[in-house]
Short mmCIF file of C-alpha atoms and ligand atoms in Angstrom, two decimals:
data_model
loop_
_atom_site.label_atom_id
_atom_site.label_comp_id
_atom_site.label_asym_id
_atom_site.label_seq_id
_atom_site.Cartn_x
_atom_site.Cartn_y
_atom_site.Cartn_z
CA UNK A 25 -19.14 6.93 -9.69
CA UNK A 26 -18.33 7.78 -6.21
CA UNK A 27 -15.83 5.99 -4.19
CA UNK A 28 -15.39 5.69 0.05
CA UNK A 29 -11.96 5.01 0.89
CA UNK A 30 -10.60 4.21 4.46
CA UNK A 31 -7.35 5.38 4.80
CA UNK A 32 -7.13 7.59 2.09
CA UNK A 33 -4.99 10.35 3.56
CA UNK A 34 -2.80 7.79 3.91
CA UNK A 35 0.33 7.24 1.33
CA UNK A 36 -1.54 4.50 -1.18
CA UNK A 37 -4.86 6.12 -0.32
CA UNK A 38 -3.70 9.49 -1.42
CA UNK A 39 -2.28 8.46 -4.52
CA UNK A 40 -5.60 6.06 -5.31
CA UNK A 41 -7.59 9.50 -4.86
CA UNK A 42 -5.38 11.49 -7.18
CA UNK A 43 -5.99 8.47 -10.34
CA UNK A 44 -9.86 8.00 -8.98
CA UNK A 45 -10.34 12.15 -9.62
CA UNK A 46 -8.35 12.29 -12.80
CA UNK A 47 -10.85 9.38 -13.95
CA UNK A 48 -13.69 11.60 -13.32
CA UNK A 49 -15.21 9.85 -10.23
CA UNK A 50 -15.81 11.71 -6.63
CA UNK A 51 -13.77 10.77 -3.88
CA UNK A 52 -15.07 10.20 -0.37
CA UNK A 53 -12.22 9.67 2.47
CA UNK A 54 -12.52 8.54 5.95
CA UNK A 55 -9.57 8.40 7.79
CA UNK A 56 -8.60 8.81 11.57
CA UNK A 57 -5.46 10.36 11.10
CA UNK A 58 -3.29 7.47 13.15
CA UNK A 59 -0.50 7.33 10.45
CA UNK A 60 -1.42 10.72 8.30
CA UNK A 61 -2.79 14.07 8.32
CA UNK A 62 -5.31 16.30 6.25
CA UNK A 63 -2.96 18.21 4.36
CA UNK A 64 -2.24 15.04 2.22
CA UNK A 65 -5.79 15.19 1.29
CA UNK A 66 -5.10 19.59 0.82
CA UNK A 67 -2.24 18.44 -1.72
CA UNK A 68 -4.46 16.03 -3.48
CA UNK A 69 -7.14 18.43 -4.25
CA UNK A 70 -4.17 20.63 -5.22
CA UNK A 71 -2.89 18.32 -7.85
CA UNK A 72 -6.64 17.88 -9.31
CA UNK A 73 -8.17 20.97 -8.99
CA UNK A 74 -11.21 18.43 -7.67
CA UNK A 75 -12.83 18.18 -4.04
CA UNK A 76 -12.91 15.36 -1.65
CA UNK A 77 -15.36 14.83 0.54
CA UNK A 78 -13.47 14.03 3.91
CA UNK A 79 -14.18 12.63 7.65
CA UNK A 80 -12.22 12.15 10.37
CA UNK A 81 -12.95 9.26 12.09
CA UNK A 82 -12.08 5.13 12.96
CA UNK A 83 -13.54 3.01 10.85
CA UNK A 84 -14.17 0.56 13.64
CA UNK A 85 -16.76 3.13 14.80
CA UNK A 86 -19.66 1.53 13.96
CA UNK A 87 -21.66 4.84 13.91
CA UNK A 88 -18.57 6.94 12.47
CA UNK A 89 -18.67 4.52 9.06
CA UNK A 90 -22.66 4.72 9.43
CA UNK A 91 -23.08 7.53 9.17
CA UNK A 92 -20.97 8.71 6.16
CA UNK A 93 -22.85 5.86 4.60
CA UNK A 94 -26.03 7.72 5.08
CA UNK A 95 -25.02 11.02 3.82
CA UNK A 96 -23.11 9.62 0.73
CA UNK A 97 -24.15 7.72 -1.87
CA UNK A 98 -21.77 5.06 -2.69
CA UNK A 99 -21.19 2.65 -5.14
CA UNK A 100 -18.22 0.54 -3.95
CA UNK A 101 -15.06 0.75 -1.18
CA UNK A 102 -11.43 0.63 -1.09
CA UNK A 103 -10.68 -0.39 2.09
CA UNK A 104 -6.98 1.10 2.70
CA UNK A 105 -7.55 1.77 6.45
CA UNK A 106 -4.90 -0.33 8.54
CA UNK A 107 -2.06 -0.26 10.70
CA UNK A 108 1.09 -1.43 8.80
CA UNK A 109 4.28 -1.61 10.61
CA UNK A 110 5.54 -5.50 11.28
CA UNK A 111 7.84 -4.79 13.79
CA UNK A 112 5.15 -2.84 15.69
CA UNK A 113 2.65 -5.45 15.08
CA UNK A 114 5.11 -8.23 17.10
CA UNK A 115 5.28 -5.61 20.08
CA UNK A 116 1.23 -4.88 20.11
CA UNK A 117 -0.49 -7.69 18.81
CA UNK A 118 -3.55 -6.98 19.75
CA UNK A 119 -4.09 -3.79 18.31
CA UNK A 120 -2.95 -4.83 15.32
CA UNK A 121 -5.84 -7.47 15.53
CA UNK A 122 -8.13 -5.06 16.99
CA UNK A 123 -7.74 -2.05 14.57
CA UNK A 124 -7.02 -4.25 11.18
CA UNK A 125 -10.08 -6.88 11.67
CA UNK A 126 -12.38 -4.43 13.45
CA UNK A 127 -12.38 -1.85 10.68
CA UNK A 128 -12.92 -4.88 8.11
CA UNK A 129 -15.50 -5.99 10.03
CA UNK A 130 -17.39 -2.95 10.96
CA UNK A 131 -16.89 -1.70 7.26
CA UNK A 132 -18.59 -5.09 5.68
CA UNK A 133 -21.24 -5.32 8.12
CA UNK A 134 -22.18 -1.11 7.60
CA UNK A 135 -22.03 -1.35 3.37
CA UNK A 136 -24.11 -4.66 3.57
CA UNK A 137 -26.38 -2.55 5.68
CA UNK A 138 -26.58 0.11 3.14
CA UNK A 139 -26.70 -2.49 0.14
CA UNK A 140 -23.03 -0.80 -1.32
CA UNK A 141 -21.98 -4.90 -1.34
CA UNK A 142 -18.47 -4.00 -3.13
CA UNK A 143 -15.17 -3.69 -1.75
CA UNK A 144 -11.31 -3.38 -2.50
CA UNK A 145 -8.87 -4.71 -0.41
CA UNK A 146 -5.81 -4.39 0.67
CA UNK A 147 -3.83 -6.56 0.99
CA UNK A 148 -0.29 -7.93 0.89
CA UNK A 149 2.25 -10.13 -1.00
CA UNK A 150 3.02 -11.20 3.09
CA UNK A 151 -0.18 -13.34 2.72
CA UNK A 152 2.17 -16.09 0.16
CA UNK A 153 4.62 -16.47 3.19
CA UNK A 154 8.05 -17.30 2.62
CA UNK A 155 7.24 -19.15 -0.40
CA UNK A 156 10.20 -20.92 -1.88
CA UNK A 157 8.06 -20.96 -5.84
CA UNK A 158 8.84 -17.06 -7.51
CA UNK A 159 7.18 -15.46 -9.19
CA UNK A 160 4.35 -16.06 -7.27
CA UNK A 161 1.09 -16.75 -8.36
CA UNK A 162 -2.26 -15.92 -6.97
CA UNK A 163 -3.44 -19.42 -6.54
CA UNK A 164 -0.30 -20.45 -4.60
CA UNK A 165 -1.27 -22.18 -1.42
CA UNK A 166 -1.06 -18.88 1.12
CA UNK A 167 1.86 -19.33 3.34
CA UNK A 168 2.72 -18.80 7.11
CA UNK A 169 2.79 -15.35 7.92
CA UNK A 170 6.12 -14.27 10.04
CA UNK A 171 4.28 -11.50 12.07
CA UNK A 172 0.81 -10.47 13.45
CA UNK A 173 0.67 -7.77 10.63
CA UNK A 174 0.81 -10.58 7.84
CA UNK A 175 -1.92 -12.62 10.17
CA UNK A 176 -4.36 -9.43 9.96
CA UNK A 177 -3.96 -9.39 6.06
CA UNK A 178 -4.23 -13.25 5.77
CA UNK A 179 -7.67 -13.31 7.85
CA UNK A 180 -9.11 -10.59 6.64
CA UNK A 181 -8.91 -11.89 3.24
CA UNK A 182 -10.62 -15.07 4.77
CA UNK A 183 -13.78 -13.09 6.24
CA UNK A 184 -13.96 -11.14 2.74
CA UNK A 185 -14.07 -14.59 0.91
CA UNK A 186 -16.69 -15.80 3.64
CA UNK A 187 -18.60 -12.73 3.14
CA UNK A 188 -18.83 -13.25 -0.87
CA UNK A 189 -19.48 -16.43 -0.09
CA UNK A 190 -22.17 -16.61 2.24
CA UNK A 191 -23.99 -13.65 0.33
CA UNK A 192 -23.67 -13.55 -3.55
CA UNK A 193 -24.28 -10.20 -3.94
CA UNK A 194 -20.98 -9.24 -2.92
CA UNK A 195 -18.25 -8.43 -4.99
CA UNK A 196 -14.79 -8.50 -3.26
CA UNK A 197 -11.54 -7.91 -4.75
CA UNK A 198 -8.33 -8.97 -3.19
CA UNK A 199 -5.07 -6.68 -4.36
CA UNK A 200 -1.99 -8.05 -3.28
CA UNK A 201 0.57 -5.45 -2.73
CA UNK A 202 4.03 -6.33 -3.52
CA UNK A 203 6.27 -3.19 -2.70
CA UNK A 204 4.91 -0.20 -3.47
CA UNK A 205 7.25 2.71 -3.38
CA UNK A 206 8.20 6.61 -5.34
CA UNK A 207 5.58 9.18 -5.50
CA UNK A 208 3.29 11.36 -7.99
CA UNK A 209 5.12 12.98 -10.27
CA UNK A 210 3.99 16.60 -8.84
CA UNK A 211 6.24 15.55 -5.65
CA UNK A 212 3.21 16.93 -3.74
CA UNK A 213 2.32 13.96 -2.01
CA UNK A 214 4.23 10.93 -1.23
CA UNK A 215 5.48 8.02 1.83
CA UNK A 216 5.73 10.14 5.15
CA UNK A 217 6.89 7.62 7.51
CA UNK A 218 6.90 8.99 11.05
CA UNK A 219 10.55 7.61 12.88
CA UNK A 220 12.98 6.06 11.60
CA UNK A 221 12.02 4.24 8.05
CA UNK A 222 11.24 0.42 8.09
CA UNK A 223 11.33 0.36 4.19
CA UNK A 224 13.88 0.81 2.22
CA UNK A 225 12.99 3.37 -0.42
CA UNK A 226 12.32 5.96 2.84
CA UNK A 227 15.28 4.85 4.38
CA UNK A 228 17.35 5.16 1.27
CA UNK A 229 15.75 8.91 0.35
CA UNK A 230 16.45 10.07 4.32
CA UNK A 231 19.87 9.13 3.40
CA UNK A 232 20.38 10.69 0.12
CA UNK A 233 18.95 13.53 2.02
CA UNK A 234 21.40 13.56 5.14
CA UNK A 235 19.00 12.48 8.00
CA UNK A 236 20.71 9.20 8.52
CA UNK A 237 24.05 8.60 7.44
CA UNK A 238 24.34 5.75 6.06
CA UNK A 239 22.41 2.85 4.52
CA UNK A 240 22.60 -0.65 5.88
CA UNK A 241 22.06 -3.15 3.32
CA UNK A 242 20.37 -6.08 5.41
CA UNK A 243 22.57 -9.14 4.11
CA UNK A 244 24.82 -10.17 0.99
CA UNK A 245 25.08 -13.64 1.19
CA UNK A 246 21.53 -14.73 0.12
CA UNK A 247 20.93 -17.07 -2.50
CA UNK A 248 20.47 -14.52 -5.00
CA UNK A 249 22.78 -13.02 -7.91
CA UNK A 250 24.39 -10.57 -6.07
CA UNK A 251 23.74 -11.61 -2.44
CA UNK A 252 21.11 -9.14 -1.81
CA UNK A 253 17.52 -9.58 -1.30
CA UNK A 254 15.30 -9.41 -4.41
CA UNK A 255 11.47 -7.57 -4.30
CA UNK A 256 9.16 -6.71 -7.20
CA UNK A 257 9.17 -3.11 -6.27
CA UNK A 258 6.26 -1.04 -7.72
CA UNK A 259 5.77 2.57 -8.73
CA UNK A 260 2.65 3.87 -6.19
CA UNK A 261 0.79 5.25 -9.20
CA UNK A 262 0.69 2.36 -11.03
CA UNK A 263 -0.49 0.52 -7.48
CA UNK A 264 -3.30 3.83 -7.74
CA UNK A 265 -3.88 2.87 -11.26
CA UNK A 266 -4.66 -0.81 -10.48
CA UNK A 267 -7.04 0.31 -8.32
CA UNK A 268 -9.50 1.80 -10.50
CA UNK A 269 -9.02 -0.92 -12.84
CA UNK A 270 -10.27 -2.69 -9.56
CA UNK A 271 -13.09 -0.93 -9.06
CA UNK A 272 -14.61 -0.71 -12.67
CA UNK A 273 -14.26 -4.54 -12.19
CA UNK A 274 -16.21 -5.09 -8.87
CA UNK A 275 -19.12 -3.07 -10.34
CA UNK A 276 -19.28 -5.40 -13.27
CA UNK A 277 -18.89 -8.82 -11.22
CA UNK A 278 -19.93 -10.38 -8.22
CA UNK A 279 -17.68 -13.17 -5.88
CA UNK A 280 -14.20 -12.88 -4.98
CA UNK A 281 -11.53 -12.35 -7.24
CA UNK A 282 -7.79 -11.81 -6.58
CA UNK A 283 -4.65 -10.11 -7.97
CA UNK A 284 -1.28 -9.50 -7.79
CA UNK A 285 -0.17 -5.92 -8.07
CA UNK A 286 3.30 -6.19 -9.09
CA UNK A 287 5.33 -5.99 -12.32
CA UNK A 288 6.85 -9.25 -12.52
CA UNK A 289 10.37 -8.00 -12.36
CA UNK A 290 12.85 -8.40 -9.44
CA UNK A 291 15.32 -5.94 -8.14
CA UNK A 292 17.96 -6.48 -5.48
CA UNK A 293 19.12 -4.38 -3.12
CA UNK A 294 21.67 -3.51 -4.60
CA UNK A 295 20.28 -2.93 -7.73
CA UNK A 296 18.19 -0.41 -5.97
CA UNK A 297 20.92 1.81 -4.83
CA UNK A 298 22.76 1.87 -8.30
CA UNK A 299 19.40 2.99 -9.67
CA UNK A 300 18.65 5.49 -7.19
CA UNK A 301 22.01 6.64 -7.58
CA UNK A 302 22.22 6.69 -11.39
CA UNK A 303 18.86 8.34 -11.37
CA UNK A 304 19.54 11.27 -9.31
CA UNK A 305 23.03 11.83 -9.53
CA UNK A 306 24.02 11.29 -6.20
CA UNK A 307 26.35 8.97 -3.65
CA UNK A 308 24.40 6.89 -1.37
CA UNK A 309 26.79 6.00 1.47
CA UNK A 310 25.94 2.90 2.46
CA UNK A 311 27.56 -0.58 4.09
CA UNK A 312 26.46 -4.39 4.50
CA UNK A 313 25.02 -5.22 7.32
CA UNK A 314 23.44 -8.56 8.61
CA UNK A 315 20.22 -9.85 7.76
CA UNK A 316 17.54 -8.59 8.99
CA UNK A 317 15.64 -11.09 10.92
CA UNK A 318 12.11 -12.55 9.22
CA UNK A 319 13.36 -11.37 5.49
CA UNK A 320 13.10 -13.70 2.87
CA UNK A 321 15.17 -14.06 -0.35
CA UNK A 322 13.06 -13.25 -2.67
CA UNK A 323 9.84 -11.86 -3.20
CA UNK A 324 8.19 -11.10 -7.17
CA UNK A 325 5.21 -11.30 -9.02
CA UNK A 326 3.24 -13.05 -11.49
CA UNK A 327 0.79 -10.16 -12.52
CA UNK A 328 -0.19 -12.15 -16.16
CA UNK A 329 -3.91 -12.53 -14.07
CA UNK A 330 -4.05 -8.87 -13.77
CA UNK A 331 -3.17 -7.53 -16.90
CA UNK A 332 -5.39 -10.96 -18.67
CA UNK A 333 -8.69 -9.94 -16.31
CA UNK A 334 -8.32 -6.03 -15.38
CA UNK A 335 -5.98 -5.45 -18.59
CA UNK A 336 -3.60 -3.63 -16.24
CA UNK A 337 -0.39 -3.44 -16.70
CA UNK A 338 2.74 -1.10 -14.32
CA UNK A 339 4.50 0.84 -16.74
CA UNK A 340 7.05 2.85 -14.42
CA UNK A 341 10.41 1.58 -14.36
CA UNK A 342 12.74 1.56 -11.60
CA UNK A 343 14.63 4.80 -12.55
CA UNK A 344 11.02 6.29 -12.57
CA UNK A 345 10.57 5.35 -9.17
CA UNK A 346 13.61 6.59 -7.64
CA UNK A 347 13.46 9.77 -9.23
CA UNK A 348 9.99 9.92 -8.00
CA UNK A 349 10.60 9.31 -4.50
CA UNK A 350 13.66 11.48 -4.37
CA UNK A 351 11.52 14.69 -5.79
CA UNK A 352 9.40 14.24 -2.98
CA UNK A 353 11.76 13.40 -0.61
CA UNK A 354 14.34 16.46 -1.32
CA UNK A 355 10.95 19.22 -1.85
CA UNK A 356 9.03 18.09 1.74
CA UNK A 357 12.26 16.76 3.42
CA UNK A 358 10.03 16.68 6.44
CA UNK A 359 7.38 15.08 4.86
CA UNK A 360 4.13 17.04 5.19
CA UNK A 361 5.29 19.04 8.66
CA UNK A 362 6.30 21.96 7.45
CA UNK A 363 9.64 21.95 9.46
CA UNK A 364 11.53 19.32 12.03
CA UNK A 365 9.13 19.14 15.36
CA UNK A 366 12.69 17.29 16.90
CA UNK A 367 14.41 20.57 16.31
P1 NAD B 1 -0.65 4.36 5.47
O1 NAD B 1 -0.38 4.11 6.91
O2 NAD B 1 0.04 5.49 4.81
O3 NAD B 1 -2.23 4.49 5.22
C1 NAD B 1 -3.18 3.86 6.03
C2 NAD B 1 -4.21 4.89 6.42
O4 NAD B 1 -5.21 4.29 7.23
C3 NAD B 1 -3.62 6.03 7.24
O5 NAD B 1 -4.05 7.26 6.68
C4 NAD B 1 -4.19 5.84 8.64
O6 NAD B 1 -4.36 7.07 9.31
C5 NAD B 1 -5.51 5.16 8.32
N1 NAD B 1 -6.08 4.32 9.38
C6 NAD B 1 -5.49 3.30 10.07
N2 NAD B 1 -6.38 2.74 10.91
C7 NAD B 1 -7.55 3.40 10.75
C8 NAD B 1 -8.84 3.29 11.33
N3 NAD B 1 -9.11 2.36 12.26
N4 NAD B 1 -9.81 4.13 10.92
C9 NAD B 1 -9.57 5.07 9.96
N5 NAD B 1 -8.37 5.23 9.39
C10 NAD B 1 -7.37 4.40 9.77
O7 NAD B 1 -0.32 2.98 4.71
P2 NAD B 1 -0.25 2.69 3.15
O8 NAD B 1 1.15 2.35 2.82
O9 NAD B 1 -0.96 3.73 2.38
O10 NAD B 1 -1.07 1.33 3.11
C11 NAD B 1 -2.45 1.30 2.81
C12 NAD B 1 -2.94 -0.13 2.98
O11 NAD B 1 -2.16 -1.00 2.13
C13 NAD B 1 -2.77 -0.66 4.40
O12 NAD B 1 -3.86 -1.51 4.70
C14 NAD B 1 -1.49 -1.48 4.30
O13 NAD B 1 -1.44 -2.50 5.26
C15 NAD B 1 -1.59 -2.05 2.89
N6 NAD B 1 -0.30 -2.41 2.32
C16 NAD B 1 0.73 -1.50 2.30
C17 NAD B 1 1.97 -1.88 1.78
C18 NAD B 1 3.12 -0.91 1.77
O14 NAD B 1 4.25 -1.35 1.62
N7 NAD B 1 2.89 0.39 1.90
C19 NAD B 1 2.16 -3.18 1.27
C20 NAD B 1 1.08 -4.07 1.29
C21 NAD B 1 -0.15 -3.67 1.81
N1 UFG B 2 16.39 -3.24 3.46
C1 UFG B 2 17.71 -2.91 3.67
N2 UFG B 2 17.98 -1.81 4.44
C2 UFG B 2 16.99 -1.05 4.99
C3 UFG B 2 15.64 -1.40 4.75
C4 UFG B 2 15.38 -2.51 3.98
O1 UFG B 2 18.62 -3.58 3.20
O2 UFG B 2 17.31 -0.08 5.69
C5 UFG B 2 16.10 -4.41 2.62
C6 UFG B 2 15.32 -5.48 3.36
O3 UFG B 2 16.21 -6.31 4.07
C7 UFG B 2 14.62 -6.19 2.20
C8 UFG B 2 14.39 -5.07 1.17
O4 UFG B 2 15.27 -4.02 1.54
O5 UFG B 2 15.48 -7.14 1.65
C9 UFG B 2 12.97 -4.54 1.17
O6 UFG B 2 12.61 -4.23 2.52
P1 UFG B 2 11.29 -3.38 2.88
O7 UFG B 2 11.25 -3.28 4.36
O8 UFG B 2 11.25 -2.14 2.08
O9 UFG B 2 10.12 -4.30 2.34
P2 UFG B 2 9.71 -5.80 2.73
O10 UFG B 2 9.73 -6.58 1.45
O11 UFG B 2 10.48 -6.33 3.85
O12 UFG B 2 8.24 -5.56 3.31
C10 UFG B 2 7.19 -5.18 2.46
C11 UFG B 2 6.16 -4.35 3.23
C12 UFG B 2 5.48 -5.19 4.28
C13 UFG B 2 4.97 -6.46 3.71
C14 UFG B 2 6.09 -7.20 2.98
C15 UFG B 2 5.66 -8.45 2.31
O13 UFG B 2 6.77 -3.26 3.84
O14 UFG B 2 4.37 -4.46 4.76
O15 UFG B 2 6.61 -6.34 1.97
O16 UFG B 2 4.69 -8.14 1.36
F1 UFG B 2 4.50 -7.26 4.70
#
């Protein structure tokens, strides 16, 4: 089969194309660059040995996402493309709203015009809120979201669900994202944040790797074992893996359906650094610091509906992961700039 997906330079997307190609299906990206760059896509027919068909543009272009739909023949969407930094998102609202809901929009409205009525999306464990009820399950009431970011996931999810519903040929598939982090196992491609990391895994790798010098672990006094926050981190090819157990899906079925893409387990903060350390052999300087505003305790999975419906399961472990991310990290330690523009 062949596959468009938005944003798949990007560090999901490129990891989703890797597991699509491997599978045996053809790979068409559009992507406008904002957070990523070609050579991801370079590295990813590297890895395969396969070609991607590519093109650079917005997918709230109406004509941009037209027109690839003419040329290719498609027979269902991931729909990666997205701006994702929260603390961003508070500062520029409205082109969070603008970008996010415009390319959702423009992207339904162009596949139902070219009768491809099947789409992945992404979205995010943000949509549950700061539920208090872990592991979370996907018929939880959805929460309120703490940022504009969460608010583009949560809505869009609501026009995909109005779209399925008001036209029953459409198959959508919701993917909730809980944290996806480490890399293909090639180190080839992997997270390329630009400025200083958000996330943790990026932020803990730049430190392994000397570009910050320490780590500041965002509050011990939670209401959790050891103080720290707890996440259902998950290894980015199992996320890529999920995917095409996502797509063989929404070619069978029609309506909405939605999953959890987590594994179920949590790990603290802390637990993270002793892993990444214990992994890769290394001292991770790091300190307590206070909490970082808008985090919640904890944050993990139920992914029984996944692995019931789409018989998908994550396999990596956490070791996995770290060692993952740090093989990237230390072989591009600019990401995929071949040297420091700041120096
Ligand atoms: P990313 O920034 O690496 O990838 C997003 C890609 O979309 C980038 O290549 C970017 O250039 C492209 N893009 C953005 N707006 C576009 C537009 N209007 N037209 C065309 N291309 C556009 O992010 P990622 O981590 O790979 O995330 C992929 C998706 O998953 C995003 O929608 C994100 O919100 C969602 N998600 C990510 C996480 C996470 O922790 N990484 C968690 C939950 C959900
Ligand atoms: N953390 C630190 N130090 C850091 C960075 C993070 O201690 O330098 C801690 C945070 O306080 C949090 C945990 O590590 O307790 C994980 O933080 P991340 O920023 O990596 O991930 P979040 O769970 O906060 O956010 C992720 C995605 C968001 C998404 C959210 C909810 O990045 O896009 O999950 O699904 F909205």
């Amino acid at each position: 089969m062949r596959f468009l997906l938005t944003g798949g330079a990007g560090y999901i997307g490129s990891h989703t194309c890797v597991c699509l190609l491997n599978a045996g299906h053809d790979v068409v990206v559009l992507d406008n660059f904002v957070n990523s760059c070609p050579e991801a896509i370079r590295r990813v027919e590297q890895i395969t040995g396969r070609k991607v068909a590519l093109y650079e543009g917005d997918c709230c272009d109406e004509s941009i996402v037209n027109h690839v739909l003419d040329r290719e023949q498609i027979d269902a969407a991931v729909h990666f493309a997205g701006l994702k930094a929260v603390g961003e998102s508070v500062s520029i609202p409205l082109n969070y709203y603008e970008n996010n809901l415009g390319a959702t929009i423009t992207l339904c409205k162009a596949l139902a015009k070219h009768h491809v009525k099947r789409i992945v999306f992404s979205s995010s464990a943000t949509v549950y809120g700061d539920s208090k009820i872990v592991p979370m399950r996907e018929d939880l009431p959805l929460g309120e979201c703490t940022n504009p970011y969460g608010w583009t996931k949560w809505m869009s999810e609501r026009i995909l669900r109005d779209t399925a519903y008001a036209d029953k040929d459409w198959s959508v598939v919701l993917l909730r994202y809980f944290n996806p982090v480490g890399a293909h196992e090639s180190g080839l491609i992997g997270e390329d944040p630009t400025g200083i990391p958000n996330n943790l895994m990026p932020f803990i790798c730049q430190t392994a790797a000397g570009v910050r010098p320490m780590l500041n672990i965002f509050g011990n006094d939670y209401d959790t074992p050891d103080g720290t926050c707890i996440r259902d981190y998950i290894h980015v090819m199992d996320l890529a893996s999920g995917h095409l157990k996502a797509l063989e899906y929404a070619c069978e079925h029609k309506g909405t359906e939605i999953f959890n893409l987590g594994t179920g387990e949590g790990c603290s903060v802390r637990q993270m650094v002793e892993a990444f350390e214990r992994a890769n052999h290394l001292t991770l300087p790091h300190q307590y610091a206070p909490r970082r505003p808008g985090d919640i305790a904890q944050s993990f999975a139920d992914p029984a509906k996944a692995q019931a419906v789409l018989g998908w399961q994550a396999t990596h472990t956490i070791e996995d992961m770290c060692r993952d991310a740090w093989n990237w990290q230390s072989h591009n330690p600019h990401g995929y700039r071949t040297e420091n523009p700041a120096e």
